[in-house]
Coordinates of C-alpha atoms in Angstrom, one line a residue:
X29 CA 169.2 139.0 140.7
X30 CA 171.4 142.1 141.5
X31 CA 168.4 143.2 144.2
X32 CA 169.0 140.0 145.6
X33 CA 172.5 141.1 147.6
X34 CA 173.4 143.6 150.3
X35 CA 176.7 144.8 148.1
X36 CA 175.2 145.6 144.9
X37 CA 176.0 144.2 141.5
X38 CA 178.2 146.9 139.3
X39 CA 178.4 147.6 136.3
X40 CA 181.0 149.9 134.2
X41 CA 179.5 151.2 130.5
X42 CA 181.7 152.4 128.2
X43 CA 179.4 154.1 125.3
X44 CA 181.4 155.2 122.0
X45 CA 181.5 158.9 121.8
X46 CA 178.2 159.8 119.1
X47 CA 174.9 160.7 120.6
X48 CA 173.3 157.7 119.0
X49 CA 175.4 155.2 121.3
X50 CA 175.3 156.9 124.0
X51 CA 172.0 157.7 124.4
X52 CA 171.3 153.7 124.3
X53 CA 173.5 153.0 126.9
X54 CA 172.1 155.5 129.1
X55 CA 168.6 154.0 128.7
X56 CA 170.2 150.7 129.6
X57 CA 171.9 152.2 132.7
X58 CA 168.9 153.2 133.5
X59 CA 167.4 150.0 133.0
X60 CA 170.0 147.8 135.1
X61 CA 170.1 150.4 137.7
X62 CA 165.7 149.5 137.9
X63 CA 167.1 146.3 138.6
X64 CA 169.2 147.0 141.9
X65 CA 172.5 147.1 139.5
X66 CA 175.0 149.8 140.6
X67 CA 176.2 151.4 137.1
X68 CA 179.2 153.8 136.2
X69 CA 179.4 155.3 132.8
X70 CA 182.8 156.5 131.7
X71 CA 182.5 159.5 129.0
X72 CA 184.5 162.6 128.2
X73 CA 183.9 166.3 129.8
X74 CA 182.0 167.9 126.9
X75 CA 180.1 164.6 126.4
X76 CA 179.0 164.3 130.2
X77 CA 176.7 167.1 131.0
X78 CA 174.5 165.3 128.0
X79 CA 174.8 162.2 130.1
X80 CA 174.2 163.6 133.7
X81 CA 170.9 165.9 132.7
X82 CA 169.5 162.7 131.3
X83 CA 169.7 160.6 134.0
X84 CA 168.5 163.5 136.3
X85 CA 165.2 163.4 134.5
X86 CA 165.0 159.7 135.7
X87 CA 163.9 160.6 139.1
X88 CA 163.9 156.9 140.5
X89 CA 167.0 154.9 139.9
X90 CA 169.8 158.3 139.2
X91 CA 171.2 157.3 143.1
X92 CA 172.4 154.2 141.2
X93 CA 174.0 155.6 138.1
X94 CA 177.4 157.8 138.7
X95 CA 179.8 159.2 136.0
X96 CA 183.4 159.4 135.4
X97 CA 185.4 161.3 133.1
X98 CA 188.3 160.8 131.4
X99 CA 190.0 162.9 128.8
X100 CA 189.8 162.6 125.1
X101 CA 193.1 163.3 123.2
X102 CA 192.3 165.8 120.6
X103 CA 195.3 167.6 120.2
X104 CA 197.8 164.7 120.2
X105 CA 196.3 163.1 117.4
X106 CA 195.7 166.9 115.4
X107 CA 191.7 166.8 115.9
X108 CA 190.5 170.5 116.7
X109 CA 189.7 171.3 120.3
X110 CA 186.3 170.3 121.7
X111 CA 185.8 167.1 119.1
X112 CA 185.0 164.5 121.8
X113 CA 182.1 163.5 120.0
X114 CA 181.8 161.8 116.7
X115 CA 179.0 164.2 115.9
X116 CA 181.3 167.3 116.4
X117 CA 183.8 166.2 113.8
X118 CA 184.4 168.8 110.7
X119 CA 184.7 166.5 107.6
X120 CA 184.8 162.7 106.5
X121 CA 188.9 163.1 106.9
X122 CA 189.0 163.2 110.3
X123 CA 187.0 160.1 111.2
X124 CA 190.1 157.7 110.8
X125 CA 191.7 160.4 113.0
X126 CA 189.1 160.3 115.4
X127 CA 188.9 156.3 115.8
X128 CA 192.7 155.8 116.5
X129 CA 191.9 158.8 119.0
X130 CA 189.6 156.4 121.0
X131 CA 192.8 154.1 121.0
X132 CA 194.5 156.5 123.5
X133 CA 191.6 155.9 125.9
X134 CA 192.8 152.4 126.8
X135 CA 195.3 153.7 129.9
X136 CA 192.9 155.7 131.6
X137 CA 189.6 153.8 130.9
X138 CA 191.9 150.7 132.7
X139 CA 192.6 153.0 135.4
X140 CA 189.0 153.0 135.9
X141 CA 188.9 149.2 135.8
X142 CA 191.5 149.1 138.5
X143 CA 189.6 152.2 140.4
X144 CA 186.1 150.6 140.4
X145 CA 186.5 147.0 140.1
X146 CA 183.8 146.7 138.2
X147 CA 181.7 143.1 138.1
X148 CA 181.0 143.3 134.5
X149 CA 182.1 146.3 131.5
X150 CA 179.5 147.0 129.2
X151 CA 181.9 148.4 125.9
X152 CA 181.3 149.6 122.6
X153 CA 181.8 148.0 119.5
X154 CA 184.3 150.5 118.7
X155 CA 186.7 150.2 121.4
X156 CA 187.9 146.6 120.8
X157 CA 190.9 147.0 123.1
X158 CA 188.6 146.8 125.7
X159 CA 188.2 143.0 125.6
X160 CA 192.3 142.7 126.2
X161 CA 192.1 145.4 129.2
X162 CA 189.0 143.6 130.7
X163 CA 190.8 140.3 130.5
X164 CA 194.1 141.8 132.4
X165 CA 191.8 142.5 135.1
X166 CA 189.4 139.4 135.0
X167 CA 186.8 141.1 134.5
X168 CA 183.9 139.8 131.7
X169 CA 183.5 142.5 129.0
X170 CA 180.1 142.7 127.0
X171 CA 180.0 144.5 123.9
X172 CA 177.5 146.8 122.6
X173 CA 177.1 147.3 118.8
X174 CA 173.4 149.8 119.1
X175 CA 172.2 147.6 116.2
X176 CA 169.9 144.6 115.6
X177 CA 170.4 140.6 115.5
X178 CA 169.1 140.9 111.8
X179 CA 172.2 143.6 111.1
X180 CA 174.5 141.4 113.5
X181 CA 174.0 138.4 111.6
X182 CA 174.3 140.4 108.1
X183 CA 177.2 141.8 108.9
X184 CA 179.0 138.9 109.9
X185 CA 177.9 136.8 106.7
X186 CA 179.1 139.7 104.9
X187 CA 182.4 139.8 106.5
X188 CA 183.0 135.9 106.1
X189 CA 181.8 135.6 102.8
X190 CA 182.6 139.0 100.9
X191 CA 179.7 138.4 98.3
X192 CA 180.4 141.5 96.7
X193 CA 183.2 140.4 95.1
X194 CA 181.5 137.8 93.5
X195 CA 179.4 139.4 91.1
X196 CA 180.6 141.9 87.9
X197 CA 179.4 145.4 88.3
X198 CA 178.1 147.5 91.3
X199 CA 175.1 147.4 90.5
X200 CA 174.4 143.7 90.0
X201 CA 172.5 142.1 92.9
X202 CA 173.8 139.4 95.1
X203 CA 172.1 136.8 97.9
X204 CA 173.7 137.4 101.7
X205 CA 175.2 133.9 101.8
X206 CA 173.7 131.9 104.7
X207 CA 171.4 134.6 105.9
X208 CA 167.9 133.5 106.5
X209 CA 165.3 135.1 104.3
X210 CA 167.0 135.6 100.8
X211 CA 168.3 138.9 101.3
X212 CA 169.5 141.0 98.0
X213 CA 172.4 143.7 98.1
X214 CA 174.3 145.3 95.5
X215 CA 177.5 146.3 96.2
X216 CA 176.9 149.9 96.2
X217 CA 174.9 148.9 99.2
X218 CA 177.4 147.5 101.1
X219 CA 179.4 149.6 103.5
X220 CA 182.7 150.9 102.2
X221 CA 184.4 150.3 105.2
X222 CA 184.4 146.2 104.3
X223 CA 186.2 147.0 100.8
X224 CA 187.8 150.4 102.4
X225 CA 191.8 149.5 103.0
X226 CA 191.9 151.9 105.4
X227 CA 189.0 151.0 107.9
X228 CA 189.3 146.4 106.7
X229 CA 191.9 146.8 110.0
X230 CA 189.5 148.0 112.0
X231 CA 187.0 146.5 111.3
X232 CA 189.2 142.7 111.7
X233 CA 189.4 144.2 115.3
X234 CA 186.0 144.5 115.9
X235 CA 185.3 140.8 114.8
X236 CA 188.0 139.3 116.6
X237 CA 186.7 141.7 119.9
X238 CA 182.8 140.0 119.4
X239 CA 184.6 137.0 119.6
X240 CA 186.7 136.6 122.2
X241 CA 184.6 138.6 124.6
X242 CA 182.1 137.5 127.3
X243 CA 178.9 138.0 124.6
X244 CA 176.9 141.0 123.1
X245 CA 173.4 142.7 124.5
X246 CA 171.3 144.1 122.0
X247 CA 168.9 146.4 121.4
X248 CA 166.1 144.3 120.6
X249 CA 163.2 142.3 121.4
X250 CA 162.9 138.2 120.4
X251 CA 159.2 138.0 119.1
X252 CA 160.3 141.1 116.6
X253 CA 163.7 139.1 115.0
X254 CA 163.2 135.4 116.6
X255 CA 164.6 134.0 113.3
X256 CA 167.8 136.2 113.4
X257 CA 168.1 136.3 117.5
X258 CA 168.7 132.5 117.1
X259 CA 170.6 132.5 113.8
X260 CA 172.9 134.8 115.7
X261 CA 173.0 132.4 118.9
X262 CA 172.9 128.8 117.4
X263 CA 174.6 129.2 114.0
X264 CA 177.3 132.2 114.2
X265 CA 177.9 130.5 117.7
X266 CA 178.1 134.2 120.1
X267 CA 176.5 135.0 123.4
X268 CA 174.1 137.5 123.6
X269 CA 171.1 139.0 125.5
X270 CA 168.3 141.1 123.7
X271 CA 167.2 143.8 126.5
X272 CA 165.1 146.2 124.1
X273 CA 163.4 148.1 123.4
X274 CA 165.7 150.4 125.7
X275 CA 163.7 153.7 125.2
X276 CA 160.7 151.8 126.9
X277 CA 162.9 152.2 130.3
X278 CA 161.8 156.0 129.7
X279 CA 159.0 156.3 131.6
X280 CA 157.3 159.9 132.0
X281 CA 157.4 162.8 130.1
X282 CA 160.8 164.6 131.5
X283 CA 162.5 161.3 130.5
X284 CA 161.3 160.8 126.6
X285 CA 161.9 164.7 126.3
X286 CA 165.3 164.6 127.1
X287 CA 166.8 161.9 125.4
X288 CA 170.7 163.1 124.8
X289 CA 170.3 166.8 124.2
X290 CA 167.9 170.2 124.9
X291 CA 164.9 170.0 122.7
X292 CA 165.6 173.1 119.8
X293 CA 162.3 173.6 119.8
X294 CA 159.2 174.7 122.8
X295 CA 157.3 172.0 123.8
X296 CA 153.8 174.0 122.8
X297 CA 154.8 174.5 119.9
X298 CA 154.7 170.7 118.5
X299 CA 152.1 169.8 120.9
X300 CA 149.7 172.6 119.6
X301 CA 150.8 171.6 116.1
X302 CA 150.3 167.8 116.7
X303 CA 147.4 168.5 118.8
X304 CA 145.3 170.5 115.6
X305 CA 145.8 167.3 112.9
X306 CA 143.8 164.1 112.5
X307 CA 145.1 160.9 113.6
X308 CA 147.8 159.5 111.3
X309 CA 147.9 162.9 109.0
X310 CA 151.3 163.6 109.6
X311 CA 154.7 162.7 108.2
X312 CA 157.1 162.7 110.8
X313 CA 160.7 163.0 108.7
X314 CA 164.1 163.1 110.9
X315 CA 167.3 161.7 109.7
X316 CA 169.1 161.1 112.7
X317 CA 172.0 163.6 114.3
X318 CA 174.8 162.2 112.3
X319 CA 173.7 162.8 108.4
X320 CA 174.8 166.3 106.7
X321 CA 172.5 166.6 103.6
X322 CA 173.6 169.1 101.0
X323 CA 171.5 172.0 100.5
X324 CA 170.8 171.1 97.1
X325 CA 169.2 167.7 99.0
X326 CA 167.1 169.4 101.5
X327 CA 165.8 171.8 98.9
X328 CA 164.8 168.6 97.3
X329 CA 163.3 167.4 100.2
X330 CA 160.9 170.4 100.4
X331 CA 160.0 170.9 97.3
X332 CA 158.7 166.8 97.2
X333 CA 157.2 167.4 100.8
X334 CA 154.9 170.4 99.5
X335 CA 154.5 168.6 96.8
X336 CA 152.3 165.9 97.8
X337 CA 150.0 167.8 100.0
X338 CA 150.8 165.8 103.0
X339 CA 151.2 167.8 106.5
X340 CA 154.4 167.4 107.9
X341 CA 157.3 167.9 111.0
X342 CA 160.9 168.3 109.6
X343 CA 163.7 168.0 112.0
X344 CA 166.6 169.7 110.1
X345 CA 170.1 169.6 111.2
X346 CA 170.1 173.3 110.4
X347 CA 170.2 176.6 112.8
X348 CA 168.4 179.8 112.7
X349 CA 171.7 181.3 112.4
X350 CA 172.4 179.5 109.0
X351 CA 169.9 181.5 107.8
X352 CA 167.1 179.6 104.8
X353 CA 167.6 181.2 102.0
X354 CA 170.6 178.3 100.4
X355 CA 168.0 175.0 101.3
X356 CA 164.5 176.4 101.2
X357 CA 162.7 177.5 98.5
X358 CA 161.7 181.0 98.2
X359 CA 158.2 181.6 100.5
X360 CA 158.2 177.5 101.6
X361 CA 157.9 178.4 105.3
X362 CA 155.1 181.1 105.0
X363 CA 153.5 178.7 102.4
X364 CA 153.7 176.1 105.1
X365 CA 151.9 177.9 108.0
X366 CA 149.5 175.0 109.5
X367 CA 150.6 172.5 107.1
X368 CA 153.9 171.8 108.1
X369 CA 156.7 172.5 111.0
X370 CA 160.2 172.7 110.3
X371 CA 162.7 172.3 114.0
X372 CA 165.7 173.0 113.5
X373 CA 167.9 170.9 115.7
X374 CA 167.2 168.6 118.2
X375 CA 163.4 166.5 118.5
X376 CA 162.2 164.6 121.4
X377 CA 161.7 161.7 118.7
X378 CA 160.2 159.3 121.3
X379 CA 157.2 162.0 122.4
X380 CA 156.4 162.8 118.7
X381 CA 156.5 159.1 116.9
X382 CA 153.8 158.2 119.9
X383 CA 151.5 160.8 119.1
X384 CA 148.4 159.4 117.2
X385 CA 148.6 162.3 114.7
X386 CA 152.2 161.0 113.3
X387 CA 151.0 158.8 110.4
X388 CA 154.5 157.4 108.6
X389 CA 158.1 158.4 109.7
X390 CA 160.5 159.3 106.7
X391 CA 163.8 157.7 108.5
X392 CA 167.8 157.3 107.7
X393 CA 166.8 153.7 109.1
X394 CA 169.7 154.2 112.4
X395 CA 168.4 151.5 114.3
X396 CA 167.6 153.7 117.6
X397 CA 165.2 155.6 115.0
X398 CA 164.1 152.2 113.4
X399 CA 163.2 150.6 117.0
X400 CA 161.6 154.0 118.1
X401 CA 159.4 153.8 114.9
X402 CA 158.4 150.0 115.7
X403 CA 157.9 150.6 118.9
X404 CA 155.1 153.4 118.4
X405 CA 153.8 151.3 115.4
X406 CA 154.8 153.7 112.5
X407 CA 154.9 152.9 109.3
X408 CA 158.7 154.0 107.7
X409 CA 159.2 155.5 104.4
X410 CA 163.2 154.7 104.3
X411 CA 165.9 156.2 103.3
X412 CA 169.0 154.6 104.2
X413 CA 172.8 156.3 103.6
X414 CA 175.5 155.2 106.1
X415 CA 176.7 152.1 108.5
X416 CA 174.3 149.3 108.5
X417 CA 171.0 151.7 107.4
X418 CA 170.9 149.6 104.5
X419 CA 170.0 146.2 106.5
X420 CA 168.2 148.0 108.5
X421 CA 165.9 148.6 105.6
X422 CA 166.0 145.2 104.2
X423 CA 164.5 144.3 107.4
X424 CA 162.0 146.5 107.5
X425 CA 160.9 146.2 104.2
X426 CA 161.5 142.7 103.6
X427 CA 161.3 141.2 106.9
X428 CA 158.8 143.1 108.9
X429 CA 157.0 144.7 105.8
X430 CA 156.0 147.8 107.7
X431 CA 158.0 150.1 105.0
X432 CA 158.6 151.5 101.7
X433 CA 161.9 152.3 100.5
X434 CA 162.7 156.6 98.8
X435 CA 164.7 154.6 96.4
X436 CA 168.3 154.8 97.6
X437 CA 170.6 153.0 95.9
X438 CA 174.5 153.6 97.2
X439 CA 176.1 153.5 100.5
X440 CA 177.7 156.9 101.5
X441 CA 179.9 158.2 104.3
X442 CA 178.1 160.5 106.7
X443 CA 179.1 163.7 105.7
X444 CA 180.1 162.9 102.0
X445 CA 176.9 162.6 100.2
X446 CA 176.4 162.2 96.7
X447 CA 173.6 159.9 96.0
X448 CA 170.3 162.6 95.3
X449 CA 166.4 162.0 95.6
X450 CA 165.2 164.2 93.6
X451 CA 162.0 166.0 95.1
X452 CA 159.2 164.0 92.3
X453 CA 160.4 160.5 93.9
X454 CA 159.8 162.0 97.5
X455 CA 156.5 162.9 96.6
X456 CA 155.5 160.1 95.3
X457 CA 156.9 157.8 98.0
X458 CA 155.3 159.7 100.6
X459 CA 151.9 159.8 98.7
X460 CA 151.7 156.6 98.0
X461 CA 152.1 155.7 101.6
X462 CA 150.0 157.9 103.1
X463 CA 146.7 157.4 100.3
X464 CA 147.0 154.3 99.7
X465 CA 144.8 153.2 102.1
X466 CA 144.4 149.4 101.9
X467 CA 147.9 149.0 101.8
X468 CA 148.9 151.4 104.7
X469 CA 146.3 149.9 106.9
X470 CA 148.0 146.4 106.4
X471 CA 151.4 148.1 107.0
X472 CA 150.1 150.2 110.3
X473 CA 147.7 147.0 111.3
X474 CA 151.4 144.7 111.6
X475 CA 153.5 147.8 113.0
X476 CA 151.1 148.0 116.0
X477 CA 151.3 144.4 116.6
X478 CA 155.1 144.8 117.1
X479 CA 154.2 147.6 118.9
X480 CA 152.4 145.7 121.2
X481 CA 154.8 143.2 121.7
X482 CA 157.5 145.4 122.5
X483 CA 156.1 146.7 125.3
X484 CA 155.1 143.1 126.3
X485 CA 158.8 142.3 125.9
X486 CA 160.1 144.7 128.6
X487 CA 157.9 143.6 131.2
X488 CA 157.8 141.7 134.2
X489 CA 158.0 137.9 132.4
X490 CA 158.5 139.2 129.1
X491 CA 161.2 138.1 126.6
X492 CA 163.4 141.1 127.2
X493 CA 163.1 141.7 131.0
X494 CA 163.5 137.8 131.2
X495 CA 166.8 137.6 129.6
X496 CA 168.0 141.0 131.4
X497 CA 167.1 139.1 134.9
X498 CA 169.4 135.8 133.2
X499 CA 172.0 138.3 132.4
X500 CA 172.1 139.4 135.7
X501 CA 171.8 136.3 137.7
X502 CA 174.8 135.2 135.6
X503 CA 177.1 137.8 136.3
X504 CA 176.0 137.2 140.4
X505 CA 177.4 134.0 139.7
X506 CA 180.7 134.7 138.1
X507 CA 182.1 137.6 141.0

């Protein structure tokens, strides 16, 4: 392995500009640099200080992780000044704008590849140029997609076959063709960017990029998608490596706090909250850093959370500043004193989903939230809206049947909205899980097993620490 040699294996990671890639890769820096691997990770200013504090918090292996900078071009492609992060942009409009921005990264991210001769490039799915520039300096490029086998193989059988435009109204259900395990869409469901003229370009990129690079490493563990690890493998025919779960490389308390950003809220304040409820009495809900609910949604969401009795923690992506009187009902938070905890901002997810008050997670069903939720054996009440959150709840649901679904039923962009729960079906979602107790014990009984295994999985001889160390001994080979 990379410990093996005096000159250090190295490694260059390229995460796509969005907290919820990046924060993935930094984990798996992390993790390669546990292994004796020397990593670089290339970002942009405003997205490095994120980067830097994080690995500062991991006291043993930050001598091994170094960053580079290089400069995002938001003025020559007419994006305001400071968007250098997917999470920063104003309105839907932009995100075309924003991709073909990353475009203009390919000259200085290969003056990188000529700078630091790297042995391998870990790149986002996003940046398919990457596998040419990689290639003109023989060097192997990996992608990373920050989603599962089951959505890998999904996604690809979705993108040969185009099911949905095989059936006769949106709403009419269709079987994933070749996908193990009978798996129903509609094509509501289906992400516009396969039947969205402006993004099909793309998106052919990104397919020919999986395929003509060196393999894929994923975010995963075997024993938790066996099936769909090999599907992947054997059947669709790429090269990959399952290294997850990558939060597990977090080991102390500095390192699962800071996980991408400051924490909006103090750390006494959710312990002593967490600390004063019975096991499993609490619904942890938290959709992610990239979904902009309307106001008229999060009243919803409110109203249906006091409405079931349950005790609760809300992480809203809403500040002080923005004042409560437009998305909260009149009185909610002083009628909520003890019963339920609203942050506004920023969570350390990882810290709260372990605590053994935290009894079901209401989730956008991102797969870093998913596998976080898996991974501290919590039950998922989902609510899918964007990118591949729809497989991801056909797998938790179907697959893993650790879930219940809010009811969903259309795909949406992140910041254009339009499909409403109304605050009756939250209720009675979230009641259901959380009383019914012979069914939630069977869903919490097989979401600790996974649990289990996933830690199993990243250590010493386990599945995802084995093919981390093949991974490794492989690229030893090829410099």
């Amino acid at each position: 392995m990379g410990t093996q040699h005096n000159d250090p294996l190295h490694i260059l990671l390229f995460p796509f500009l969005a907290h919820g890639h990046m924060i993935p890769v930094v984990d798996m820096a992390k993790l390669f640099a546990s292994k004796g691997v020397r990593a670089t990770i290339i970002t942009t200013p405003i997205n490095a200080p994120f980067i830097s504090k994080s690995i500062e918090n991991s006291k043993s292996h930050s001598n091994m992780i170094n960053i580079q900078t290089i400069k995002f071009p938001c003025a020559e492609v007419g994006l305001p000044e400071g968007c250098e992060n997917a999470n920063l942009i104003p309105s839907p409009d932009y995100v075309p704008v924003f991709l073909k921005a990353t475009e203009l990264l390919q000259k200085p991210f290969e003056q990188h590849l000529n700078q630091h001769k790297p042995n391998c490039v870990v790149a986002d799915m996003f940046f398919p140029w990457a596998t040419d520039s990689c290639s003109k300096f023989r060097v192997p490029r990996i992608v990373f997609h920050g989603i599962s086998f089951f959505s890998l193989c999904a996604n690809e059988c979705v993108f040969r076959y185009r099911p949905y435009e095989n059936v006769s109204s949106d709403s009419e259900s269709f079987v994933i063709p070749n996908l193990p395990g009978e798996i129903k869409m509609t094509r509501l469901q289906v992400s516009e960017y396969f039947r969205n003229d402006d993004f099909k370009e793309a998106f052919r990129k990104i397919h020919e990029c999986n395929e003509k690079s060196y393999g894929v490493v994923v975010n995963s563990f075997y024993e938790l998608e066996q099936n769909y690890a090999d599907y992947y493998r054997e059947v669709i025919g790429r090269r990959a490596w399952h290294i997850g779960p990558l939060s597990l490389c977090n080991n102390d308390k500095e390192e699962k706090i800071y996980r991408g950003k400051e924490a909006s809220i103090d750390e006494h304040e959710w312990q002593k909250f967490l600390g004063s409820k019975k096991a499993c009495s609490i619904v942890y809900v938290s959709f992610g850093s990239m979904i902009k609910f309307s106001d008229y949604q999060l009243r919803e969401i409110a109203m249906g959370l006091e409405a079931s009795g349950q005790h609760f923690i809300w992480v809203v992506r809403r500040s002080k500043e923005d004042g409560a009187a437009e998305w909260l009902p009149e009185g909610f938070e002083k009628r909520m004193e003890g019963k339920g905890l609203i942050i506004r901002g920023w969570a350390p997810q990882v810290l709260i989903l372990e605590h053994e008050a935290i009894g079901a997670f209401v989730t956008h069903c991102g797969w870093n939230s998913t596998l976080e939720a898996i991974t501290a054996g919590v039950p998922m009440v989902t609510w899918p809206v964007s990118a591949e959150q729809f497989y991801n709840e056909k797998f938790v649901i179907e697959v893993l049947k650790i879930g219940v679904p809010v009811g969903v039923k259309k795909w949406a962009p992140f910041d254009a909205i339009d499909y409403i729960i109304k605050y009756d079906a939250i209720k009675k979602v979230v009641n259901n899980l959380m009383t019914k107790e012979e069914a939630l014990m069977k869903m919490r009984s097989r979401a600790k097993v996974f649990s289990r295994l996933a830690k199993r999985a990243v250590e010493e001889g386990g599945s995802s620490s084995s093919d981390l160390n093949a991974l490794i001994d492989e690229l030893v080979l090829l410099r």
